[in-house]
Tab-separated table of C-alpha atoms in Angstrom:
chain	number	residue	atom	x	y	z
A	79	UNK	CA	53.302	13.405	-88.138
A	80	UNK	CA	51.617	13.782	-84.724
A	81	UNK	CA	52.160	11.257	-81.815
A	82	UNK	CA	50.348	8.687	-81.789
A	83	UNK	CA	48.789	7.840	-77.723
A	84	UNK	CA	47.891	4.863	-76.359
A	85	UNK	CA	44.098	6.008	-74.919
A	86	UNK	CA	40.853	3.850	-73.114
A	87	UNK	CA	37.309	4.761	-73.451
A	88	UNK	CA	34.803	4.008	-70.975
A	89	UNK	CA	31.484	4.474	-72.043
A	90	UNK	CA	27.849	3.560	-70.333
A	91	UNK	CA	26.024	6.676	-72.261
A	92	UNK	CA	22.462	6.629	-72.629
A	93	UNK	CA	22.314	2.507	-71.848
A	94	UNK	CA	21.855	1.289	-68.767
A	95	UNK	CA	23.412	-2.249	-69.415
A	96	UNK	CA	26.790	-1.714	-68.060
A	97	UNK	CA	30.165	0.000	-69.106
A	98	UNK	CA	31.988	-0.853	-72.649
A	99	UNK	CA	36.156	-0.166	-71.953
A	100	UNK	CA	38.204	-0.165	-75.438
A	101	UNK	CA	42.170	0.654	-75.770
A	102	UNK	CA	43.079	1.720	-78.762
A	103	UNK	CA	46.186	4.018	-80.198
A	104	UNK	CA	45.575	7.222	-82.317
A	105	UNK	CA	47.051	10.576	-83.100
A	106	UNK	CA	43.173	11.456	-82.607
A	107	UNK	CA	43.425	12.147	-86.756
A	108	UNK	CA	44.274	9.690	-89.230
A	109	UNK	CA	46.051	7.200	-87.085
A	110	UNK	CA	43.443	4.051	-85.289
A	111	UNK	CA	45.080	1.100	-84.410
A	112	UNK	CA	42.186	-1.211	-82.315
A	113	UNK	CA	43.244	-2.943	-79.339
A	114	UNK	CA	41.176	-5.005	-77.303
A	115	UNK	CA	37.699	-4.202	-75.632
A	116	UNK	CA	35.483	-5.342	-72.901
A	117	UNK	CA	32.168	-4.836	-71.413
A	118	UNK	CA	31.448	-4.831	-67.854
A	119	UNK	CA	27.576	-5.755	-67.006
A	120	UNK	CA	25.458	-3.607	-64.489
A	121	UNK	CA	23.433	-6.131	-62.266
A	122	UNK	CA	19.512	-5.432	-62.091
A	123	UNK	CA	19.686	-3.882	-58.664
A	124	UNK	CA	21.935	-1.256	-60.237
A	125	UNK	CA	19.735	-0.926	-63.517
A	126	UNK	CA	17.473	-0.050	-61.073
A	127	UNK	CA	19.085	2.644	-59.095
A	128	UNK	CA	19.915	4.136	-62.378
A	129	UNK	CA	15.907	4.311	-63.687
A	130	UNK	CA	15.777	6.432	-60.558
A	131	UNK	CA	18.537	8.413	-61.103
A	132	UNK	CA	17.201	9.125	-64.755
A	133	UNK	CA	13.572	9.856	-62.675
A	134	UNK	CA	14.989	12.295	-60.048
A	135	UNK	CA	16.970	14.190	-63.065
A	136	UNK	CA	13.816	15.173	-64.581
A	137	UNK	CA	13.524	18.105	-61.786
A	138	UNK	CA	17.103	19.108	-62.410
A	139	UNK	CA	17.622	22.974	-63.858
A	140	UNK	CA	21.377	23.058	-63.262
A	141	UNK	CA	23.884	20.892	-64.574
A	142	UNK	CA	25.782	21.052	-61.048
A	143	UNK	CA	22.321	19.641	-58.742
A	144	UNK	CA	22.502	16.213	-57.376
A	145	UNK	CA	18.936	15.729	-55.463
A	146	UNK	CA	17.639	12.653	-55.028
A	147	UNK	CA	19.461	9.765	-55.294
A	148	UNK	CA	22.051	11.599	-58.013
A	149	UNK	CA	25.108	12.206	-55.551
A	150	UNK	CA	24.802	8.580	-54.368
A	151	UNK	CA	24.748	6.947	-57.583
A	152	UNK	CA	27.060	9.299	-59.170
A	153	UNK	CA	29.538	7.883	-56.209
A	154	UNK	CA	29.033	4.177	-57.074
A	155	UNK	CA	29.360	4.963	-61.178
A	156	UNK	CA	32.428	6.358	-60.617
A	157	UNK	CA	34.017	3.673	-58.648
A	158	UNK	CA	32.228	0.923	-60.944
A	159	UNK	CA	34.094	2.187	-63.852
A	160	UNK	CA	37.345	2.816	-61.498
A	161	UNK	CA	36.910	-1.237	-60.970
A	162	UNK	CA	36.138	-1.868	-64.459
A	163	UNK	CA	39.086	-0.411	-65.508
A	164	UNK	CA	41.644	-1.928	-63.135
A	165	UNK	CA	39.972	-5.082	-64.241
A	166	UNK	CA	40.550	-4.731	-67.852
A	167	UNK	CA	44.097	-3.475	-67.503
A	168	UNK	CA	44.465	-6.519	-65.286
A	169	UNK	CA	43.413	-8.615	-68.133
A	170	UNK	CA	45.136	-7.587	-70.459
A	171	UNK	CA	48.516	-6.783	-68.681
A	172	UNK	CA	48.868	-3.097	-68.711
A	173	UNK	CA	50.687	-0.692	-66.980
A	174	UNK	CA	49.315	2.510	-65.989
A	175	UNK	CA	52.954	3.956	-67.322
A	176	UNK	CA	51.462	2.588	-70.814
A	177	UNK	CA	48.422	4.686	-71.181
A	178	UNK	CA	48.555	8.009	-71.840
A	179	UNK	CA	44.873	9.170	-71.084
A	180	UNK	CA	41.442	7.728	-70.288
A	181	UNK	CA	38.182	8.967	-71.803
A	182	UNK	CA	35.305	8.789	-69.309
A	183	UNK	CA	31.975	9.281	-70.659
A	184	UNK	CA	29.743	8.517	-67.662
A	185	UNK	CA	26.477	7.732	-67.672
A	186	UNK	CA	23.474	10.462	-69.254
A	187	UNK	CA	20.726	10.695	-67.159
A	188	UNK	CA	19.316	14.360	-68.791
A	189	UNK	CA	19.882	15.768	-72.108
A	190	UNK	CA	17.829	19.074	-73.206
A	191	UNK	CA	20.093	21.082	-75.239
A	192	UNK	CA	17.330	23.309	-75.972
A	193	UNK	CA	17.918	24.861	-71.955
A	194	UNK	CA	22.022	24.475	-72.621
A	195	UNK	CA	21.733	21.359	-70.076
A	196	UNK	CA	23.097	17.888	-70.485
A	197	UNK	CA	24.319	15.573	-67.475
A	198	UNK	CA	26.442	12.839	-67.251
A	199	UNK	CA	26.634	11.516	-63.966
A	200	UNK	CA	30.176	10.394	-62.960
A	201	UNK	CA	33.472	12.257	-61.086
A	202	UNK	CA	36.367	12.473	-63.578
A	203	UNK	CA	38.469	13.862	-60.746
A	204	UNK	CA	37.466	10.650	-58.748
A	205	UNK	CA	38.062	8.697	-60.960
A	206	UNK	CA	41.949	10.031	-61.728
A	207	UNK	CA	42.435	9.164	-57.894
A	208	UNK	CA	41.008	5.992	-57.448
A	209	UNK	CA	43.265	4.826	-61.106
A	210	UNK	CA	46.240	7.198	-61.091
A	211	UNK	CA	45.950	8.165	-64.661
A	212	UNK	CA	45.040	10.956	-67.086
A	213	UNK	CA	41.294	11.039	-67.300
A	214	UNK	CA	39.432	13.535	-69.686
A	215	UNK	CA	35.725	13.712	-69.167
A	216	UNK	CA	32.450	15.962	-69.652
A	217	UNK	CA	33.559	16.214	-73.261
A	218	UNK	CA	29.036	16.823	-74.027
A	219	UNK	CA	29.151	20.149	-71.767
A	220	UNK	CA	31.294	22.899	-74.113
A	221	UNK	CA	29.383	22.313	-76.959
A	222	UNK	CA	26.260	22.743	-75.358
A	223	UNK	CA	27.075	25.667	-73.765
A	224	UNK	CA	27.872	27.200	-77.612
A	225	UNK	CA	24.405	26.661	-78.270
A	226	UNK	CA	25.410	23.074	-80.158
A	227	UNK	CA	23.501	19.479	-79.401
A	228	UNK	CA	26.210	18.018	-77.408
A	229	UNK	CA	25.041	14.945	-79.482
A	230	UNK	CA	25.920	12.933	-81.631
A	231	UNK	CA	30.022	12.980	-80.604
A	232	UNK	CA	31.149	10.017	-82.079
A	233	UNK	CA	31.248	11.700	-85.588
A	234	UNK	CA	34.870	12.315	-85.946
A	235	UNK	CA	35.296	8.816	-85.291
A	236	UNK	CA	32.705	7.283	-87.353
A	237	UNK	CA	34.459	8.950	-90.057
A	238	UNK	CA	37.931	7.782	-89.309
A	239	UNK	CA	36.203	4.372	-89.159
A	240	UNK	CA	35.139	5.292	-92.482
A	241	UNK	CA	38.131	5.076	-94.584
A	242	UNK	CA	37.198	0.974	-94.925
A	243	UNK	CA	34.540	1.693	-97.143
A	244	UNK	CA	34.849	2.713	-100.448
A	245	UNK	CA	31.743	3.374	-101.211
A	246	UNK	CA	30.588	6.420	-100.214
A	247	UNK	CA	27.998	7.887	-99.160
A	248	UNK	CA	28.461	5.861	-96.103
A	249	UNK	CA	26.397	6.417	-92.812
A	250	UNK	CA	27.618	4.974	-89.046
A	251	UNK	CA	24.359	3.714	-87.449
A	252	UNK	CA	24.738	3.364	-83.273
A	253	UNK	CA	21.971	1.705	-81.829
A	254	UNK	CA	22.058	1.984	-78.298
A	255	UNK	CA	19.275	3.502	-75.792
A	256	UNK	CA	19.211	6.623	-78.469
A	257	UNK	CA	19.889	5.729	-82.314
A	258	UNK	CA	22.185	8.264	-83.734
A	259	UNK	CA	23.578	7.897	-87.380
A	260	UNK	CA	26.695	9.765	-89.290
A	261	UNK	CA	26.696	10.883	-92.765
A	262	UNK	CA	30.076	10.496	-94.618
A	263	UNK	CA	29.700	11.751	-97.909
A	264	UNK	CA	32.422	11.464	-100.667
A	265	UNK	CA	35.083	14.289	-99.059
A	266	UNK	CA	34.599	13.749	-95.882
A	267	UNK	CA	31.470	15.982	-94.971
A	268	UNK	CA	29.866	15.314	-91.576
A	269	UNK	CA	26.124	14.991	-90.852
A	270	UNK	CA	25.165	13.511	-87.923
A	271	UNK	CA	22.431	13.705	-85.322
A	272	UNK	CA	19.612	11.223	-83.574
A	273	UNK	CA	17.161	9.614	-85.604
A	274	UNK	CA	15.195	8.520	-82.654
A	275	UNK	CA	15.241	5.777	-79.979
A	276	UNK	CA	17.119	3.046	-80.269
A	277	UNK	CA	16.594	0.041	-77.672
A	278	UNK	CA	15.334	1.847	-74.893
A	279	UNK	CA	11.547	2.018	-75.554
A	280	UNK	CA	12.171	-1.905	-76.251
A	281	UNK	CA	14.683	-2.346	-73.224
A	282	UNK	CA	11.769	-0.883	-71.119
A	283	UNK	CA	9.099	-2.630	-72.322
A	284	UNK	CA	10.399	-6.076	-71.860
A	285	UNK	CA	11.385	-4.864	-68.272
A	286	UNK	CA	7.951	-3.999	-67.428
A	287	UNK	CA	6.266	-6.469	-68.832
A	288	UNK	CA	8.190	-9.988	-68.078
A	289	UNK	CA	11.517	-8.017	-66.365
A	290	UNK	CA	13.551	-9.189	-68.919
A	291	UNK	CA	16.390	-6.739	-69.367
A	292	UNK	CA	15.835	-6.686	-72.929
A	293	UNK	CA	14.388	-8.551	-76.490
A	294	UNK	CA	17.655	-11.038	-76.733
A	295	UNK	CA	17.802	-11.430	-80.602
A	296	UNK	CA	14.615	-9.391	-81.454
A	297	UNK	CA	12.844	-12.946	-80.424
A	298	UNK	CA	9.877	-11.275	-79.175
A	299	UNK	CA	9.376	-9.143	-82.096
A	300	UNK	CA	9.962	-11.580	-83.955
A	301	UNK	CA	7.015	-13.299	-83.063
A	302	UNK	CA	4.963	-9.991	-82.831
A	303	UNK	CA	3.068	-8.341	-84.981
A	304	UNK	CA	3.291	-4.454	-85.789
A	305	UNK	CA	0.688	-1.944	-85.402
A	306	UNK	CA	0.888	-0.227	-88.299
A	307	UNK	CA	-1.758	2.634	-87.194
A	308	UNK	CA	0.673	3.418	-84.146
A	309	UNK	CA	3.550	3.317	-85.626
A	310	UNK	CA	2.698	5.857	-88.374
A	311	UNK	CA	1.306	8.010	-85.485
A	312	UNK	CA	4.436	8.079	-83.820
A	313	UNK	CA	6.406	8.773	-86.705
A	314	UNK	CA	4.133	12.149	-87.332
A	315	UNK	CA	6.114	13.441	-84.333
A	316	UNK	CA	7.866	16.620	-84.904
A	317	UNK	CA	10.891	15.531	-84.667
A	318	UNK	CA	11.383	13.577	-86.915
A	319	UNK	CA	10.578	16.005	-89.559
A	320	UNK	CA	12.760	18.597	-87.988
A	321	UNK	CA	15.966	19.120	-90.133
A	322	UNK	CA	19.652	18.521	-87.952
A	323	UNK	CA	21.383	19.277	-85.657
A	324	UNK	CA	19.009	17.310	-83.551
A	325	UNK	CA	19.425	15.025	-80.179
A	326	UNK	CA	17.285	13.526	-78.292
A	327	UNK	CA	17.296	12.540	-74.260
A	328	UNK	CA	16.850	8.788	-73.559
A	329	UNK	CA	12.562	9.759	-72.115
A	330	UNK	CA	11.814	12.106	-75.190
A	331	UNK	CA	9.162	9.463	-76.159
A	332	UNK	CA	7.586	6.378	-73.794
A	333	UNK	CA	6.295	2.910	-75.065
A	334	UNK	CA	3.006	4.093	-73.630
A	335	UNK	CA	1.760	3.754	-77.184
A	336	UNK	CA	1.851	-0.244	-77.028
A	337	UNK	CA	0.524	-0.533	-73.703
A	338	UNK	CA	-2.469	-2.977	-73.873
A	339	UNK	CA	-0.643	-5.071	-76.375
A	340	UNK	CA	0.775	-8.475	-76.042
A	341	UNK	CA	4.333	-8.932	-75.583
A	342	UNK	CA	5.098	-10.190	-78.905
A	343	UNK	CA	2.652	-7.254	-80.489
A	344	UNK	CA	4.178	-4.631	-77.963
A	345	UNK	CA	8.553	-5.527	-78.903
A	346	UNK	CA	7.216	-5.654	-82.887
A	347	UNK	CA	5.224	-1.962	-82.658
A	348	UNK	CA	8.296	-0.015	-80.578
A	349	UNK	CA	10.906	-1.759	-83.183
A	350	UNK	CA	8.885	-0.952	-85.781
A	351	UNK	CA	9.265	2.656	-84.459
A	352	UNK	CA	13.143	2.451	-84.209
A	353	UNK	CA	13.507	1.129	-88.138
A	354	UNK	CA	11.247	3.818	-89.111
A	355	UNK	CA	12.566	6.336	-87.644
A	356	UNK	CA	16.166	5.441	-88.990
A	357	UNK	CA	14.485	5.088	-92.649
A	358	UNK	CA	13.159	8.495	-92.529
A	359	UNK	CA	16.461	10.052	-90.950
A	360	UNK	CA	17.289	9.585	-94.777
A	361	UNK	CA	15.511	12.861	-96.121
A	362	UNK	CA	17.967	15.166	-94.498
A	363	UNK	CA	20.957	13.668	-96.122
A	364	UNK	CA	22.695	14.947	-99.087
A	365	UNK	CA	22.910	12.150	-100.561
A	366	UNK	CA	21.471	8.484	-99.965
A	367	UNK	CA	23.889	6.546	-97.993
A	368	UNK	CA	25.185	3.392	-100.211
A	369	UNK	CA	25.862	1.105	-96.980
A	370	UNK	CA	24.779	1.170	-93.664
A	371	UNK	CA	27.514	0.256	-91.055
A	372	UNK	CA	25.472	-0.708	-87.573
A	373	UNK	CA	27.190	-0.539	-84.185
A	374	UNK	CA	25.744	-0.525	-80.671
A	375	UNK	CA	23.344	-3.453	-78.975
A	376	UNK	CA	20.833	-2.998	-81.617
A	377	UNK	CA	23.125	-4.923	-84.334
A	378	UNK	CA	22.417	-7.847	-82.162
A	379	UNK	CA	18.394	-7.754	-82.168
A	380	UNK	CA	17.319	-9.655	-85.547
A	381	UNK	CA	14.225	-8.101	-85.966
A	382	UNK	CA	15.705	-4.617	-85.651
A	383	UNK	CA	18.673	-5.607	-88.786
A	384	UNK	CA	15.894	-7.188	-90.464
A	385	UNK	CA	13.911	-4.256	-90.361
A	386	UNK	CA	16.487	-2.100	-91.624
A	387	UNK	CA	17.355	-4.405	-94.550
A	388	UNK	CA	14.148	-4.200	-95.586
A	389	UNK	CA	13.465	-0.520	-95.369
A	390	UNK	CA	17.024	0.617	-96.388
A	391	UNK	CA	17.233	-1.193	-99.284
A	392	UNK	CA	20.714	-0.983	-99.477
A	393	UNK	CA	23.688	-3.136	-97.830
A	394	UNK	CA	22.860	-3.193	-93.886
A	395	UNK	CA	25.769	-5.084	-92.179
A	396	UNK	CA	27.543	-5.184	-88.459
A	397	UNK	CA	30.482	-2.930	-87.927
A	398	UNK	CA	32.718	-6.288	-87.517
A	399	UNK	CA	32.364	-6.724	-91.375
A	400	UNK	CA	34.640	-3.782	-91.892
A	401	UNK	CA	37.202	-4.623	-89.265
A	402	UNK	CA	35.715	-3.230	-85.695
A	403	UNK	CA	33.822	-4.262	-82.926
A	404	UNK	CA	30.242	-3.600	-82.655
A	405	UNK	CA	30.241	-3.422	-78.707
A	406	UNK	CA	33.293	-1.672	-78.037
A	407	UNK	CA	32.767	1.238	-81.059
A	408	UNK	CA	31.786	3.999	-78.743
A	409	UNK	CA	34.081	3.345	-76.108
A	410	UNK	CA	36.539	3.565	-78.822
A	411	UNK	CA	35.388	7.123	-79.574
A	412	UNK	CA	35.851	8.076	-76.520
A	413	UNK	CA	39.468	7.492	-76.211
A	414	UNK	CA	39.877	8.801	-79.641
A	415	UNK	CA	37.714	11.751	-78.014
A	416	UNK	CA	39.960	11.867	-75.467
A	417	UNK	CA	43.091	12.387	-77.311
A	418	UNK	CA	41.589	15.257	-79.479
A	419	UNK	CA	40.776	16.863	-76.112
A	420	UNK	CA	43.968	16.862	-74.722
A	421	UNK	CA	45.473	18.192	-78.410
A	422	UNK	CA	43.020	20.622	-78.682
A	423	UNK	CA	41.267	19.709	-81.721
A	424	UNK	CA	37.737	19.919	-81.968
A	425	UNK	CA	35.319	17.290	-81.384
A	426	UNK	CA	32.048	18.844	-82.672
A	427	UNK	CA	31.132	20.691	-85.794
A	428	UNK	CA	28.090	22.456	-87.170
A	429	UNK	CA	27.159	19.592	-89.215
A	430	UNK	CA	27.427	17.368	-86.533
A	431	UNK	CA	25.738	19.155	-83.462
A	432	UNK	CA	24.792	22.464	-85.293
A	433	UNK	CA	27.900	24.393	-82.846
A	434	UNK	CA	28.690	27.728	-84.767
A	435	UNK	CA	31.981	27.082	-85.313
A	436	UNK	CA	34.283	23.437	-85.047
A	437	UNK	CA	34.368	23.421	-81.042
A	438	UNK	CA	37.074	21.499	-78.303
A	439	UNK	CA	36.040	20.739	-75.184
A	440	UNK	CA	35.640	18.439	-72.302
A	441	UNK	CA	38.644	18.238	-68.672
A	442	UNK	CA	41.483	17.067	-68.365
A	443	UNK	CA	42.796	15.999	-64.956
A	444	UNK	CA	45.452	13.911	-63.766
């Protein structure tokens, strides 16, 4: 039996809300014990830097460029999570003797697989200094440069998470600035790619409109009213119809569509968008998914669960009611990531980011 590792995740991804830390110990196969989690909030100042880092990426054709403001705020991510994690370790008592590795996702500020380019702004070299531990990072970059998605990367552990449910099909929803989704059919076959945004269209929309950071609970939506017209129009989008391996950067599509609506109308329309986009994900699985397990921010918007409920028509529930934590699910796959990395095993496969052949990847530095 392989050695199990005791391995943190850090992961800020395509949010901009702050950075989720898990611990958890895994052979980075069958073997997942949880440990305990954390999430460390980005102020609004910092939210804000990071809409301009995402702004000044736009104009970036190499994955090495940092113009504009990305050197600077790549500088201050990496020492936010270097704090972050001296903090949570602090917390909860551990010694940097007791971890064998730390999986640092950084934060996405450009994905376009289709030009072999995806950037995640943070220094894993940086950040092994400032912590004096194992660090394996840029995990997205190999794949892409195979001609794979680089997304969705969570897979491998979706399905380990998997082996709760007994009915299967089973698909892993994350809701977070993107919405990606896993397939796990009955022996273990991966699907897995974006369905379309997740909170971000919302998370911008309430910024702009009463700079709220996001719709707490779906409240706004709530008390909305969808535009059905729009909604179908934005759901005749390509891709949506396009069959996986698919991703998606956080500004493929704008809430530009609602503007001109009230609040209320504005958070209903874009989560409209989000559930329907999730509901039609379902024509390019195998199979129809028996139970939806939901992880990511978007399990805590009501309208959004509602939404899916309704559509779905199947059991919708949290990812606490089979035993994990909702917030701290990706940072989780990340250290699980992380300990694949360092054994070599591969974190993508074709059904999962369309890669030719199961790929490794991502640096390891100590």
């Amino acid at each position: 039996m392989s050695k199990a590792m005791q391995a943190i995740g850090m992961m800020s991804g395509t949010s901009m809300d702050g950075i989720d830390v898990a611990m958890i110990e895994t052979d980075g196969e069958g073997i997942v014990r949880r440990g305990p989690g954390a999430t460390f909030a980005y102020d609004r100042a910092f939210r804000s830097r990071l809409g301009q880092a995402i702004a000044d990426a736009r104009a970036v054709t190499n994955r090495a460029e940092r113009s504009g403001c990305l050197a600077d705020v790549e500088a201050e991510i990496t020492v936010r999570h270097a704090d972050a994690l001296a903090d949570f370790m602090a917390r909860e008592g551990l010694e940097r003797s007791a971890i064998d590795i730390v999986g640092f996702h950084g934060q996405t500020v450009l994905h376009r697989p289709e030009d072999r380019l995806t950037l995640q702004l943070g220094d894993g070299p940086t950040l092994a200094r400032l912590t004096g531990l194992k660090v394996a990072y840029d995990m997205r970059a190999e794949d892409v440069a195979e001609g794979g998605q680089g997304a969705p990367l969570a897979s491998v552990y979706h399905r380990a998470m998997a082996a709760a449910c007994d009915d299967r099909p089973v698909a892993v929803l994350n809701i977070g600035g993107v919405a990606n989704v896993t397939w796990i059919g009955r022996d273990d076959q991966l699907l897995a790619f974006d369905t379309g945004p997740g909170n971000a269209l919302i998370d911008d929309w309430m910024a702009k409109r009463i700079g709220a950071s996001r719709d707490d609970g779906g409240a706004a939506a709530l008390a909305g009213k969808a535009q059905t017209a729009t909604v179908k129009f934005f759901l005749d989008h390509a891709y949506f119809a396009a069959a996986p391996p698919k991703s998606l950067d956080r500004n493929t599509f704008f809430w530009d569509l609602v503007d001109g609506l009230s609040v209320e109308d504005g958070a209903a329309t874009l989560t409209a968008m989000t559930v329907g986009a999730v509901a039609q994900a379902r024509t390019h699985m195998p199979e129809p998914p028996k139970r939806w397990v939901v992880c990511g921010g978007g399990r805590r918007n009501g309208a959004i669960m509602a939404g899916l409920q309704d559509v779905l028509a199947v059991p919708v529930i949290p990812a606490e009611d089979i035993g994990f934590d909702g917030d701290t699910v990706e940072a989780e796959a990340w250290a699980y990531l992380a300990v694949r990395a360092l054994k070599g095993l591969p974190l993508t496969y074709p059904g999962t980011t369309g890669v030719r052949a199961p790929q490794t990847g991502g640096c390891i530095i100590a």
